[in-house]
Each structure stands twice: as structure tokens, then as C-alpha cells.
Coordinates of C-alpha atoms in Angstrom, one line a residue:
Chain A
M1 CA -32.1 32.1 -6.5
S2 CA -30.0 29.5 -8.1
H3 CA -26.3 28.4 -7.1
D4 CA -26.1 26.0 -9.9
A5 CA -22.8 27.8 -11.3
Q6 CA -21.1 27.0 -7.9
T7 CA -22.9 23.8 -7.2
I8 CA -20.2 21.0 -6.9
V9 CA -22.4 18.3 -6.0
H10 CA -26.2 17.7 -5.9
I11 CA -27.7 15.0 -3.7
E12 CA -31.1 14.6 -5.4
N13 CA -33.8 13.3 -3.5
M14 CA -31.6 10.3 -2.3
T15 CA -32.8 7.6 -0.1
K16 CA -30.6 4.3 1.0
R17 CA -32.4 1.4 2.5
F18 CA -30.8 -1.6 4.2
G19 CA -33.4 -4.1 4.3
N20 CA -36.6 -2.1 5.6
V21 CA -34.7 0.5 7.3
A22 CA -34.0 3.7 5.7
A23 CA -30.7 4.8 6.7
V24 CA -31.1 8.0 4.6
D25 CA -34.4 9.1 3.7
G26 CA -35.2 11.6 0.7
L27 CA -32.2 13.6 1.3
D28 CA -31.9 16.6 -1.1
L29 CA -29.4 19.2 -0.9
K30 CA -26.6 21.0 -2.9
I31 CA -23.0 21.7 -1.8
R32 CA -21.1 24.4 -3.3
A33 CA -17.5 24.4 -4.4
G34 CA -15.1 25.6 -1.8
E35 CA -17.3 24.8 1.1
F36 CA -16.4 23.3 4.3
V37 CA -19.7 21.1 4.9
T38 CA -20.1 18.9 8.2
F39 CA -22.8 16.3 8.5
L40 CA -23.6 16.2 12.1
G41 CA -25.7 13.8 14.0
P42 CA -25.7 10.9 16.5
S43 CA -24.7 7.2 15.4
G44 CA -27.4 6.0 13.1
C45 CA -28.6 9.1 11.8
G46 CA -27.5 8.5 8.2
K47 CA -24.4 10.9 7.9
T48 CA -21.8 8.2 7.3
T49 CA -24.2 6.4 4.6
T50 CA -24.4 9.8 2.9
L51 CA -20.8 10.1 2.9
R52 CA -20.3 6.5 1.6
V53 CA -22.9 7.1 -1.2
L54 CA -20.6 10.3 -2.2
G55 CA -17.8 7.9 -2.1
G56 CA -19.4 5.4 -4.3
F57 CA -19.2 2.4 -1.6
E58 CA -22.8 2.2 -1.5
I59 CA -25.2 3.0 -4.4
P60 CA -28.6 4.6 -3.2
T61 CA -31.9 2.8 -3.3
E62 CA -33.2 6.0 -5.0
G63 CA -32.5 9.3 -6.1
R64 CA -29.2 10.5 -8.0
I65 CA -25.7 12.1 -7.2
I66 CA -24.8 14.7 -9.5
L67 CA -21.2 15.4 -9.3
D68 CA -19.9 18.5 -11.1
G69 CA -22.8 18.2 -13.5
A70 CA -22.5 14.4 -14.2
D71 CA -24.6 11.8 -13.0
V72 CA -22.3 9.1 -10.8
T73 CA -25.0 7.7 -8.9
R74 CA -23.9 4.1 -9.9
L75 CA -20.1 4.7 -10.8
P76 CA -17.7 2.7 -8.6
P77 CA -15.3 4.7 -6.3
N78 CA -12.3 4.1 -8.6
R79 CA -14.1 5.9 -11.3
R80 CA -15.3 9.1 -9.6
N81 CA -12.9 11.7 -8.9
V82 CA -13.7 12.0 -5.2
N83 CA -11.4 10.8 -2.3
M84 CA -11.7 9.9 1.2
V85 CA -9.9 10.2 4.4
F86 CA -10.9 7.1 6.5
Q87 CA -11.8 6.7 10.2
D88 CA -9.0 4.5 10.8
Y89 CA -6.9 6.4 8.1
A90 CA -6.5 2.9 6.2
L91 CA -3.0 3.7 5.2
F92 CA -1.2 0.6 3.4
P93 CA 1.2 -0.9 6.1
H94 CA 3.5 -2.4 3.5
M95 CA 4.1 0.8 1.8
T96 CA 6.1 4.0 3.0
V97 CA 4.7 7.1 3.4
G98 CA 5.7 8.2 -0.1
Q99 CA 4.4 5.2 -1.7
N100 CA 1.1 5.4 0.2
I101 CA 0.7 9.1 -1.2
A102 CA 1.7 8.2 -4.8
F103 CA -0.7 5.2 -5.0
G104 CA -3.5 7.1 -6.4
L105 CA -1.3 9.2 -9.0
E106 CA 0.3 6.0 -10.1
L107 CA -3.3 4.6 -10.9
K108 CA -4.3 8.0 -12.7
G109 CA -1.1 7.2 -14.9
K110 CA 0.8 10.2 -14.0
T111 CA 4.6 10.0 -15.0
K112 CA 7.4 9.3 -12.5
A113 CA 8.4 13.0 -12.4
E114 CA 4.9 14.4 -11.9
I115 CA 4.2 11.6 -9.1
D116 CA 7.7 12.9 -7.4
A117 CA 6.7 16.5 -7.5
R118 CA 3.4 16.0 -6.3
T119 CA 4.4 13.9 -3.5
R120 CA 7.2 16.2 -2.6
E121 CA 4.6 19.2 -2.7
L122 CA 2.2 17.3 -0.3
L123 CA 4.6 16.1 2.1
E124 CA 6.0 19.8 2.3
F125 CA 2.4 21.2 2.6
L126 CA 1.5 19.0 5.4
Q127 CA 4.8 19.1 7.3
L128 CA 5.8 15.7 6.7
G129 CA 9.1 16.5 5.1
G130 CA 11.1 13.9 7.0
F131 CA 8.7 11.1 6.9
R132 CA 8.8 9.9 3.3
D133 CA 10.6 6.8 3.7
R134 CA 8.9 5.7 6.9
T135 CA 6.2 3.1 7.1
P136 CA 2.8 3.7 8.7
D137 CA 3.8 2.0 12.2
Q138 CA 6.6 4.4 12.7
L139 CA 4.3 7.3 12.9
S140 CA 2.2 8.9 15.5
G141 CA -1.6 9.2 15.3
G142 CA -1.4 12.9 14.3
Q143 CA 1.1 12.2 11.5
R144 CA -0.9 9.2 10.2
Q145 CA -3.9 11.4 10.0
R146 CA -1.9 14.1 7.9
V147 CA -0.6 11.0 5.6
A148 CA -4.1 9.9 5.0
L149 CA -5.0 13.6 4.3
A150 CA -2.1 13.9 1.7
R151 CA -2.8 10.7 0.0
A152 CA -6.6 11.7 -0.5
L153 CA -5.6 15.2 -1.8
A154 CA -2.9 14.0 -4.1
P155 CA -5.2 13.2 -6.8
D156 CA -6.7 16.5 -6.6
P157 CA -10.4 15.3 -6.2
K158 CA -13.4 17.4 -6.5
L159 CA -14.5 16.5 -3.3
L160 CA -12.5 15.4 -0.3
L161 CA -14.6 13.3 2.2
L162 CA -13.6 13.0 6.0
D163 CA -15.2 10.2 7.8
E164 CA -14.9 11.3 11.6
P165 CA -10.7 11.5 11.0
L166 CA -10.3 13.0 14.5
G167 CA -11.9 10.2 16.4
A168 CA -8.7 8.4 17.1
L169 CA -6.8 11.3 18.4
D170 CA -6.3 12.4 22.0
A171 CA -8.4 15.5 23.3
K172 CA -5.4 17.8 23.2
L173 CA -4.3 17.0 19.6
R174 CA -7.9 17.1 18.5
G175 CA -8.2 20.9 19.1
Q176 CA -5.0 21.5 17.4
V177 CA -5.8 19.3 14.3
Q178 CA -9.4 20.8 13.9
V179 CA -7.5 24.3 13.4
E180 CA -4.8 22.6 11.0
L181 CA -7.8 20.9 9.0
K182 CA -9.7 24.3 8.7
D183 CA -6.6 26.0 7.6
I184 CA -5.6 23.4 5.1
Q185 CA -9.1 23.6 3.7
K186 CA -8.9 27.3 3.2
R187 CA -5.4 27.1 1.7
T188 CA -6.4 24.6 -0.8
G189 CA -9.9 25.9 -1.7
K190 CA -11.2 22.2 -1.8
T191 CA -14.7 21.2 -1.1
F192 CA -14.6 19.2 2.3
V193 CA -17.3 17.0 3.4
F194 CA -16.9 16.2 7.0
V195 CA -18.9 13.7 9.0
T196 CA -18.8 13.8 12.8
H197 CA -20.9 13.2 15.9
D198 CA -18.9 15.8 17.9
Q199 CA -20.9 19.3 17.7
E200 CA -17.8 21.2 18.9
E201 CA -15.8 19.9 16.0
A202 CA -18.5 20.8 13.8
L203 CA -19.2 24.3 15.1
T204 CA -15.2 25.0 15.1
M205 CA -14.5 23.8 11.6
S206 CA -17.6 24.2 9.2
D207 CA -18.8 26.9 7.0
R208 CA -22.2 24.9 7.0
I209 CA -23.5 22.3 9.2
I210 CA -26.2 19.8 8.4
V211 CA -27.7 18.4 11.3
M212 CA -29.2 14.8 10.6
N213 CA -31.6 12.8 12.5
G214 CA -33.2 9.4 11.8
G215 CA -32.3 9.8 8.0
K216 CA -33.5 13.1 7.6
V217 CA -32.2 16.7 7.6
E218 CA -33.0 18.3 10.8
Q219 CA -31.5 21.7 10.1
D220 CA -29.1 23.4 7.5
G221 CA -27.2 26.3 8.2
T222 CA -24.1 28.0 9.4
P223 CA -22.9 27.1 12.8
E224 CA -24.2 30.5 14.1
D225 CA -27.6 29.5 12.7
L226 CA -27.6 26.3 14.4
Y227 CA -26.5 27.7 17.6
F228 CA -28.4 30.7 18.1
R229 CA -31.5 29.9 15.9
P230 CA -32.0 26.2 16.2
Q231 CA -35.3 25.4 14.5
S232 CA -36.1 22.2 16.5
R233 CA -35.9 21.0 19.7
F234 CA -33.4 18.1 18.5
V235 CA -31.0 20.6 17.0
A236 CA -31.3 22.9 20.2
E237 CA -30.7 20.2 22.6
F238 CA -27.9 18.3 20.4
I239 CA -25.6 21.5 20.1
G240 CA -24.5 23.0 23.3
E241 CA -26.5 23.5 26.2
T242 CA -29.6 25.4 26.3
N243 CA -32.9 26.6 28.4
L244 CA -35.8 24.9 26.7
I245 CA -38.8 27.3 27.5
S246 CA -42.7 26.1 26.9
G247 CA -45.4 28.4 27.0
T248 CA -48.5 29.8 25.5
V249 CA -48.3 32.4 22.6
R250 CA -50.3 35.6 23.6
G251 CA -49.7 37.5 20.4
M252 CA -47.3 39.7 18.4
E253 CA -45.7 42.9 20.4
N254 CA -43.2 45.1 18.4
G255 CA -42.5 42.4 16.0
S256 CA -41.7 39.9 18.7
V257 CA -43.7 37.2 20.0
L258 CA -45.2 37.4 23.5
I259 CA -45.4 34.2 25.3
N260 CA -46.8 33.2 28.7
W261 CA -44.2 31.0 30.4
N262 CA -45.9 29.9 33.6
G263 CA -47.3 33.1 34.5
V264 CA -44.5 35.1 33.3
D265 CA -44.6 37.3 30.3
I266 CA -41.5 37.0 27.9
H267 CA -40.7 38.0 24.5
G268 CA -38.9 35.9 21.8
A269 CA -38.3 35.9 18.2
A270 CA -39.7 33.3 15.5
H271 CA -37.2 32.9 12.8
G272 CA -39.0 32.6 9.5
H273 CA -42.6 31.4 10.8
R274 CA -45.5 32.7 12.5
P275 CA -46.8 30.8 15.5
T276 CA -50.8 31.5 15.8
E277 CA -52.1 32.9 19.1
G278 CA -53.1 30.7 21.8
S279 CA -50.8 27.9 20.3
K280 CA -48.3 26.0 22.6
V281 CA -44.6 26.3 21.7
T282 CA -41.0 25.6 23.0
A283 CA -38.2 28.0 22.6
S284 CA -34.6 27.9 23.3
L285 CA -32.4 30.3 25.1
R286 CA -28.7 29.7 25.2
L287 CA -27.4 30.1 28.9
E288 CA -24.7 32.6 27.8
N289 CA -27.7 34.7 26.2
V290 CA -29.2 35.1 29.6
L291 CA -28.1 38.6 31.0
C292 CA -28.0 38.7 34.6
H293 CA -28.1 41.9 36.6
P294 CA -27.7 42.6 40.4
Q295 CA -30.3 45.5 40.2
K296 CA -33.0 46.0 38.1
P297 CA -32.0 47.6 34.9
A298 CA -33.8 50.8 34.0
N299 CA -35.8 51.0 30.8
S300 CA -36.1 47.3 30.4
N301 CA -38.6 44.5 30.8
A302 CA -36.1 42.5 32.9
I303 CA -37.8 39.9 35.1
E304 CA -36.9 39.2 38.7
G305 CA -35.5 35.9 40.0
R306 CA -33.9 34.2 42.5
V307 CA -30.9 31.9 42.4
V308 CA -31.7 28.4 43.6
N309 CA -28.5 26.7 42.9
R310 CA -24.9 27.6 42.1
L311 CA -22.0 25.7 40.4
F312 CA -18.6 27.4 40.4
K313 CA -16.8 26.6 37.3
G314 CA -13.7 28.7 37.5
S315 CA -14.0 31.5 34.9
R316 CA -17.7 31.6 35.3
T317 CA -20.5 30.3 37.7
S318 CA -23.4 28.5 36.6
V319 CA -26.5 29.2 38.2
D320 CA -30.3 27.7 38.4
I321 CA -32.7 30.8 38.4
R322 CA -36.3 30.6 39.7
V323 CA -38.2 33.3 37.5
G324 CA -41.3 35.0 38.5
D325 CA -43.3 34.2 41.7
T326 CA -45.5 31.2 40.3
G327 CA -44.9 27.8 39.0
E328 CA -42.7 24.9 39.5
G329 CA -41.4 25.0 36.0
A330 CA -40.1 28.5 35.4
L331 CA -36.3 27.5 36.0
L332 CA -33.7 29.4 34.0
K333 CA -30.0 28.3 33.6
A334 CA -27.6 30.9 33.0
Y335 CA -24.0 31.8 33.5
L336 CA -22.6 34.7 36.0
D337 CA -19.3 36.6 35.5
P338 CA -17.2 36.5 38.6
G339 CA -17.9 40.5 39.2
D340 CA -21.8 40.0 39.0
A341 CA -21.6 36.8 41.2
S342 CA -20.0 38.8 44.0
R343 CA -22.6 41.7 43.8
I344 CA -25.7 39.5 43.9
R345 CA -27.5 39.9 47.5
D346 CA -29.6 37.5 48.9
D347 CA -29.7 35.4 45.7
R348 CA -31.9 38.0 44.1
L349 CA -31.2 39.0 40.7
W350 CA -33.0 40.4 37.4
V351 CA -32.5 38.7 33.9
N352 CA -33.2 39.6 30.6
W353 CA -32.1 38.8 26.9
D354 CA -32.0 40.2 23.3
V355 CA -35.3 39.1 22.1
S356 CA -33.8 37.6 18.9
H357 CA -31.9 35.2 21.2
L358 CA -35.1 33.4 22.6
S359 CA -35.6 31.4 19.6
I360 CA -39.1 29.8 19.1
L361 CA -38.7 26.2 17.6
Q362 CA -40.8 24.8 15.0
A363 CA -43.3 22.4 16.2
Chain B
M1 CA 4.7 -23.5 43.9
S2 CA 6.6 -25.4 46.2
R3 CA 10.3 -26.3 46.0
N4 CA 9.4 -30.1 45.4
T5 CA 6.8 -29.5 42.7
R6 CA 9.3 -27.2 40.9
I7 CA 11.8 -29.9 40.6
L8 CA 9.4 -32.2 39.7
M9 CA 8.1 -30.2 36.9
S10 CA 11.8 -29.5 35.5
V11 CA 12.5 -33.3 35.8
I12 CA 9.3 -34.0 33.8
Y13 CA 10.1 -31.2 31.3
W14 CA 13.7 -32.7 30.8
A15 CA 12.6 -36.1 30.7
F16 CA 10.1 -35.1 27.6
V17 CA 13.0 -33.3 25.8
V18 CA 15.2 -36.5 26.2
Y19 CA 12.3 -38.4 25.0
L20 CA 12.0 -36.3 21.8
F21 CA 15.5 -35.7 20.9
V22 CA 17.2 -39.1 21.7
P23 CA 16.0 -40.9 18.4
L24 CA 17.1 -38.0 16.3
V25 CA 20.4 -37.9 18.1
L26 CA 20.8 -41.8 17.4
M27 CA 19.6 -41.5 13.8
V28 CA 22.2 -38.6 13.3
T29 CA 24.9 -40.4 15.1
M30 CA 24.6 -43.5 13.2
G31 CA 24.9 -41.8 9.9
F32 CA 28.7 -41.2 10.8
K33 CA 29.3 -44.8 11.9
D34 CA 32.1 -46.7 10.2
S35 CA 30.0 -50.0 9.6
K36 CA 27.4 -51.5 7.6
F37 CA 25.2 -52.3 10.6
I38 CA 23.4 -49.8 12.9
G39 CA 23.8 -50.1 16.5
F40 CA 26.4 -50.2 19.4
P41 CA 29.1 -50.3 20.0
I42 CA 30.7 -47.6 17.6
R43 CA 34.3 -48.5 16.7
G44 CA 35.1 -45.8 14.1
W45 CA 33.6 -42.9 12.5
T46 CA 33.3 -41.9 8.7
L47 CA 31.9 -39.4 6.2
D48 CA 31.5 -42.2 3.4
W49 CA 27.7 -42.4 3.8
Y50 CA 27.5 -38.9 2.9
S51 CA 29.8 -38.9 0.0
E52 CA 28.0 -42.2 -1.1
I53 CA 24.5 -40.4 -1.1
F54 CA 25.7 -37.4 -2.8
R55 CA 27.3 -39.5 -5.6
S56 CA 24.4 -41.9 -5.8
A57 CA 22.1 -41.0 -8.9
E58 CA 19.2 -43.1 -7.3
V59 CA 19.2 -41.0 -4.3
L60 CA 19.9 -37.5 -6.0
G61 CA 17.2 -38.5 -8.6
A62 CA 14.7 -38.9 -5.9
F63 CA 15.4 -36.0 -4.1
G64 CA 14.8 -33.8 -7.4
Y65 CA 11.8 -35.8 -8.1
T66 CA 10.3 -35.1 -4.8
M67 CA 11.6 -31.3 -4.8
A68 CA 9.9 -30.9 -8.2
I69 CA 6.8 -32.4 -6.7
A70 CA 6.6 -30.3 -3.7
L71 CA 7.5 -27.0 -5.5
S72 CA 4.5 -27.9 -8.0
T73 CA 2.2 -28.8 -5.1
T74 CA 3.1 -25.7 -3.3
F75 CA 2.5 -23.6 -6.0
L76 CA -0.9 -25.2 -6.9
S77 CA -2.1 -25.3 -3.4
L78 CA -1.5 -21.4 -2.8
V79 CA -3.2 -20.5 -5.7
I80 CA -6.3 -22.6 -5.3
G81 CA -6.2 -22.1 -1.3
T82 CA -6.1 -18.5 -1.7
W83 CA -8.6 -18.3 -4.3
I84 CA -11.0 -20.3 -1.9
A85 CA -10.0 -18.2 1.0
A86 CA -10.8 -15.1 -1.0
F87 CA -14.1 -16.4 -2.1
L88 CA -15.2 -17.7 1.1
G89 CA -14.0 -14.8 3.3
P90 CA -16.0 -11.8 2.3
H91 CA -19.0 -13.3 0.8
K92 CA -22.0 -14.3 2.5
F93 CA -24.2 -16.8 0.8
R94 CA -26.2 -20.0 1.5
G95 CA -24.3 -23.1 2.2
K96 CA -21.2 -21.1 3.0
L97 CA -20.5 -23.5 5.8
L98 CA -21.1 -26.5 3.7
V99 CA -18.6 -25.2 1.0
F100 CA -15.9 -24.6 3.9
A101 CA -16.4 -28.0 5.3
L102 CA -16.1 -29.7 1.9
A103 CA -12.9 -27.5 1.3
C104 CA -11.4 -28.5 4.5
M105 CA -12.5 -32.3 4.5
P106 CA -9.2 -33.5 2.7
A107 CA -7.2 -32.5 5.6
V108 CA -8.9 -34.8 8.1
I109 CA -9.3 -37.7 6.0
P110 CA -6.8 -40.4 7.1
G111 CA -4.1 -40.6 4.7
I112 CA -4.6 -44.2 3.7
I113 CA -8.0 -43.8 2.8
S114 CA -7.5 -40.8 0.8
A115 CA -4.7 -42.4 -1.0
I116 CA -6.7 -45.5 -2.0
S117 CA -9.9 -43.1 -3.2
L118 CA -7.3 -41.0 -5.1
R119 CA -5.8 -44.0 -6.8
I120 CA -9.4 -45.1 -7.9
Y121 CA -10.0 -41.7 -8.9
I122 CA -7.1 -41.3 -11.2
Q123 CA -7.9 -44.4 -12.9
F124 CA -11.3 -43.3 -13.6
L125 CA -9.8 -40.0 -14.9
Q126 CA -7.5 -42.0 -17.0
I127 CA -4.3 -40.3 -15.5
D128 CA -1.3 -42.6 -15.2
T129 CA 0.6 -43.0 -11.9
G130 CA 3.3 -40.9 -11.6
M131 CA 4.4 -37.1 -11.1
A132 CA 1.0 -35.5 -12.4
A133 CA -1.0 -37.9 -9.8
I134 CA 1.0 -37.3 -7.1
I135 CA 1.0 -33.6 -7.4
L136 CA -3.0 -33.8 -7.6
G137 CA -3.0 -36.0 -4.6
H138 CA -0.8 -33.8 -2.7
T139 CA -2.5 -30.5 -3.8
I140 CA -5.9 -32.1 -2.8
H141 CA -4.3 -32.5 0.7
N142 CA -2.6 -29.3 1.1
V143 CA -5.4 -26.8 0.0
P144 CA -7.2 -26.8 3.3
F145 CA -4.3 -25.8 5.2
V146 CA -3.4 -23.0 3.0
A147 CA -7.4 -21.9 2.7
L148 CA -7.6 -21.9 6.6
V149 CA -4.5 -19.9 7.2
V150 CA -5.3 -17.3 4.6
M151 CA -8.7 -17.0 5.8
A152 CA -7.5 -16.2 9.3
R153 CA -5.2 -13.7 7.9
L154 CA -7.7 -12.1 5.6
A155 CA -10.1 -11.6 8.6
T156 CA -7.8 -9.3 10.0
L157 CA -7.7 -7.2 7.0
P158 CA -9.7 -4.0 7.8
K159 CA -12.4 -3.5 4.9
S160 CA -11.3 0.3 4.8
H161 CA -7.9 -0.7 3.3
I162 CA -9.4 -2.4 0.2
E163 CA -12.2 0.6 0.1
A164 CA -9.1 3.0 0.1
A165 CA -7.5 1.4 -2.8
R166 CA -10.7 1.5 -4.7
D167 CA -11.0 5.1 -3.5
L168 CA -7.8 5.9 -5.2
G169 CA -8.5 4.6 -8.4
A170 CA -8.0 0.7 -8.1
D171 CA -10.2 -1.5 -9.8
Q172 CA -10.9 -5.0 -7.6
L173 CA -8.0 -6.8 -9.5
V174 CA -5.5 -4.0 -8.8
A175 CA -6.8 -3.7 -5.1
F176 CA -6.4 -7.4 -4.7
S177 CA -2.8 -7.7 -6.1
R178 CA -1.5 -4.3 -4.5
V179 CA -3.1 -4.5 -1.4
T180 CA -4.5 -7.6 -0.4
L181 CA -1.7 -9.8 -1.5
P182 CA 1.0 -8.0 0.0
Y183 CA -1.1 -8.1 3.3
L184 CA -1.4 -12.0 3.1
K185 CA 2.4 -12.2 2.4
P186 CA 3.3 -13.6 5.8
A187 CA 0.3 -16.0 5.6
L188 CA 1.3 -17.1 2.2
I189 CA 5.0 -17.7 3.2
G190 CA 4.0 -19.8 6.2
A191 CA 1.4 -21.9 4.3
G192 CA 3.8 -22.3 1.4
V193 CA 6.4 -23.8 3.8
F194 CA 4.0 -25.9 5.4
C195 CA 2.8 -27.3 1.9
M196 CA 6.4 -27.8 1.1
L197 CA 7.1 -29.9 4.2
L198 CA 3.9 -32.1 4.0
S199 CA 4.6 -33.0 0.3
F200 CA 8.2 -33.7 0.8
D201 CA 7.3 -35.8 3.9
D202 CA 4.3 -37.5 2.4
F203 CA 4.6 -41.3 2.0
V204 CA 1.3 -42.9 1.8
R205 CA 0.0 -40.8 -1.1
S206 CA 3.3 -41.0 -2.9
F207 CA 3.4 -44.5 -2.6
F208 CA -0.2 -45.2 -3.9
L209 CA 0.2 -42.7 -6.8
G210 CA 3.6 -43.1 -7.8
S211 CA 5.1 -45.2 -10.6
Y212 CA 8.7 -46.6 -10.9
Q213 CA 10.4 -43.4 -10.2
P214 CA 10.4 -43.2 -6.2
T215 CA 10.0 -40.1 -4.2
L216 CA 12.5 -39.8 -1.3
P217 CA 10.2 -41.3 1.5
V218 CA 9.3 -44.1 -0.8
L219 CA 12.7 -44.8 -1.7
I220 CA 14.0 -44.7 2.0
F221 CA 11.3 -47.2 2.5
A222 CA 12.2 -49.6 -0.3
K223 CA 15.9 -49.5 1.1
L224 CA 14.8 -50.3 4.5
R225 CA 13.4 -53.5 3.3
S226 CA 16.7 -54.5 2.3
G227 CA 18.1 -54.0 5.6
M228 CA 18.8 -50.9 7.9
S229 CA 22.1 -49.2 6.8
P230 CA 24.0 -46.0 7.8
E231 CA 23.1 -44.6 4.5
I232 CA 19.5 -44.2 5.4
N233 CA 20.6 -42.4 8.4
A234 CA 22.7 -40.1 6.2
I235 CA 19.8 -39.2 4.0
S236 CA 17.3 -38.7 6.7
T237 CA 19.8 -36.5 8.5
V238 CA 20.3 -34.2 5.5
V239 CA 16.3 -34.0 5.0
L240 CA 16.1 -33.2 8.7
V241 CA 18.7 -30.2 8.3
I242 CA 16.9 -28.8 5.2
T243 CA 13.5 -29.1 6.6
A244 CA 14.7 -27.3 10.1
I245 CA 16.4 -24.5 8.3
L246 CA 13.1 -23.9 5.9
G247 CA 11.0 -24.0 9.1
I248 CA 13.0 -21.7 11.1
W249 CA 13.4 -19.4 8.2
A250 CA 9.5 -19.3 7.6
E251 CA 8.9 -18.8 11.5
R252 CA 11.3 -15.7 11.4
S253 CA 10.2 -14.2 8.4
M254 CA 6.5 -14.4 9.3
R255 CA 7.2 -12.7 12.8
R256 CA 8.9 -9.9 11.0
M257 CA 6.3 -9.3 8.7
N258 CA 3.5 -9.5 11.2
K259 CA 5.2 -7.0 13.2
G260 CA 5.4 -4.8 10.2
T261 CA 1.8 -5.1 9.3
S262 CA 0.1 -4.8 12.6
V263 CA -0.9 -1.1 12.1

């Protein structure tokens, strides 16, 4: 299966070392045109270095960058058709909003009429109509962010790079800007490469998330893939809250994997791999995927448990459940709806889940 | 602070102000005295000394000569100083500290030592005493001040501004001229005015490196030897007014620009 026709950039086996430390280690991936791709990971995972390599600010130690079919590995930033929105926006303080946006167009040798038209179009598009003649210090954080976006979009780049551009905004504004940014990406049809350490930001906006850790890709998939079918413990723990369940594989049953978890038999799914019988595995089960029942549901292999801890959180109650009758480690975290919470007597309940939601991690 | 301490503090403050300004006030006052001799009592006032200096070819010539030297020195110092700052600022290399110390040395060497060594040096280079030699001497003295001021400003320029310019299609030269230089403008104005004042005010280097045409401070010195006269006060007052205006203007425009660029 080849996506070559749609591939806008191919990061080919790219390694970037600073001294002896490999910031990015053998990264190999293709980004499709029109995708909103997010590199997600903790600080030092190599996400920003990858972005800077794409922008031309770092030259990789090994590997190549193929942009729209051409090798740009060693091209300086001014000679590749890629633009970046910087974390601090990097608006030129001595220029007005209009001059900032026009900067890249002037350097591309556009005529005055073309520059005027494009600037006007972008100001309109990003709702900056009245701000053309203001200087950056007369703008709010959200407005500066939009000017930075307009300036980067102006030269019509093949790839728009965004380096944690929401970090400087307050929490309330950030949620709004996330929606705006996704909307702008859809309307322009541009390929956005976004870098963040904020998993919520990544889940909200991306078509595809690449989780990085220690310079390598941990998992590459849709937000749903990553959330419900994490492949590694790192991804399961980094994104959202989850139950990590360790047990021994007892065998296959009706296409699902039977696991002995501290004496309790449970069913799970191995997405795309086959754990061998007798091996120790860890599985991830999201809190919201644990279904709690006040009475034992009919025709199901629900297991009995006891609520050992309750935390009221408004719209739902977070509970710790001790499952089965043996074992210290058989603890499960889950959420209760207000209705269920009131119907549970003596803290006794039954839990089950959709088998595909108990995702067995690789290694 | 007790009442007594407060009174004592303000007395000290005003005593210091008087100590600072009395000589200046005396100098300015004597320039308007209708007599050939400086000193009290003052029996009459006149503007003759001013009309005399504005008609004197000697004074006007010295003023123009000094201005020309100051302007050339300032231009050269800004170019060389900015170049050194831009070179020393972002690059890391062995012996950076040594280069920096060498570049700054002319600022701390005593004027007389520097003047004598420069005099020997121009002889060695076979440069005649006169304007070129004075400009050379003043520039060497002023470059460190420019370099220090520009470096301090350059250190506050976010790296991302240059990267953004490069990202939008600017090569290194364009990024420097369109982003770095405008950012440095307040520092360049401040350093430039300081260079002007240093050069205009300099006596020792100008005296050692000059030829028959005197600079203004050298002319004043020569006139002093033939006796104090209110003419000197008038010249000094004009210089005082010009330098004060220049200094205040530089201070104000730097303040305004710094406010605009602190994003």
C-alpha cells in the first residue's frame, strides 16, 4: 500500500545527535498532504528537534528530508517552502501587523498589489481586520498568535510548522484557540505539523498523533487509536488516565485473550499481535470503559467487586473497586454515573467491559 | 526614618546639588559680564562675547573641525563596534573572553598613555598628525563603548526573531538589516550620542595627535594660556547647551523605542 501520491513530506531514517546524545533516533515517517499531524511527548523526547529539522534550523546527522519529492535536507530555512509559528510568536516588534504579514511576501518578490491583496485576505480570514496598523505590543496574546499564524500562512507554504503555539495562552483561551486552529486547518487544507506536550491539545485537534519518547516513535495513529488501543505502557500512561492490569495469558477464547489477573479470569484484546500462552502481559483499560452495574447483569461474565474509595467529582463519581476475593493488586479505577452511584448498596457492584477496550500492550 | 535624619538627608542632597551646579552657573554668568576679566564684582552685562565668538573665524573653524571629527569618529565607531558585537555575541569559540578583553581595553587605558602610544603608532604608520590621526585615536577609544552597549541589547534579542526572518525567506544579510538592526536602533542612538560627546570633549588625544588646526577643547586650552577671558565662558556655554540638548534627546528617544520593542 503506497501513499506516495499524497505524501507531502518523507522523514527518511532521520537521526539528529547533539554531541553524543541522539535527540531524534532513526525517525522514519511520511506525512500526507492536508493532514493535521501532532508530535506529542514529554520535553526532551525529540519532537521539537524534528520540527526544527523540518524547518531547516537543524541539519540532521543522518537521514534525509524529502519535501514534495525534493531532497531539502541541507537547504537553509529561507530556501524551503515551509513556514513556522514560533512558541513566542516572534513577531517583529518594530513592524505593524500588516508589515509582519507582508514580510515573507516581499522576500518572495511579490508585487505591491499582490502583497496588499494577500495581507487583506489573511487579516479578514483570521478576524484581524482592524489591526493592520497596530504594532505587536498593542495586541493581546490571542491576537498575536493569530498574527503569527497569518504571517506564516502568507507565503502559502507546503507545510505549516507549529511549535507549541498555545503554551503562552491562558487555559480558557487555549480551548477556544484549539477549535479555531483546527477550523483554520480544515478551511485552508494545509498540512499542519504541530508539536505539543499537552495530550488534551493533541487529542482535540489532530488527525494523527505521533507519540515520541527518547527520540523514537512510541506510537503513530489516530487520537482514538492512541486513546483506546495504546500499544505501550508509555502511551497508555501519557495519554489520559488508565487502569494498568498485569496478568498471565491463559489462552485464547472466542477470539479474545483470556488473562489471569490475580486469580480473576478476564478477557482482553491484543490489537495486531498474539501473546503466547503463559506469558506475562500488561493491559490498559480506560476508566470510562469500565461498566459498573448495581445488580449482576444477566448473560455476562461480569465480575463482582467492592467499592473501597469514592471521590465525588460533580457530574460523576470516581471510584476504586477491589475485584474478586483474593489478591492485593486487583484494584480497578472507574467512574460512576450519579444514578448508579445512588443505586449501589453496601458498596457492592459488578463490573464488565467491551473486550476490545482491554488493550494488551506490546512488551 | 526619623524627622532629623530626613532633614539631614535633604540638606546633604541640596549641598551636593549646589556643589555640582555652582561652577556651571558661575561659568555661564561670567560669559555675560561686560569686562575683560573674570571675577566679581560684575558691574555690567553684555552679549558682546557671544557675537564675538560667532564672528570669529578661529572659533567657528575649530568648532566645524571638531564636529567633523566627532561625526566621522561616531560613524566609524558604530560600524566597527556593531561588527564586533555581532561577531562576539552569538558565536561561541575558544578565546572569546580574550578577544572581548582586548576589544574593551582602549576604554580603560588612561588617556595620556593611550595618547602617547597612539602618537608613536601613527609615526610608525607614517600617518601625519591631523584630522585622520585624531579620528583614528578617537575611534579606537570609542569602539569598546559601542560594542558593550550593542552587545547588551543584542543579548535581549530573542533568537526566534532571526529564525522567523530566515523562515520567511530572508538570507543572513537581509535578516540582519531588517530585523537585527531595527532592534538595535535604540542602542545605536545611545552609543552614537555617547561617541559624539566623547570625541567632541576629548582633549588629550586631540592635543597629541593634532597638527596646526586645533579642535575646540585644544583652542580653549590655548586661549586659557593667554589669560582667562569671558570669551572662553561664552564658548563653553554654547558647547554646554548643545551637548545637553543632544544628551536629553538621546535619552528620550531611547526610552521611547525601548518601550515599543519590549514585546
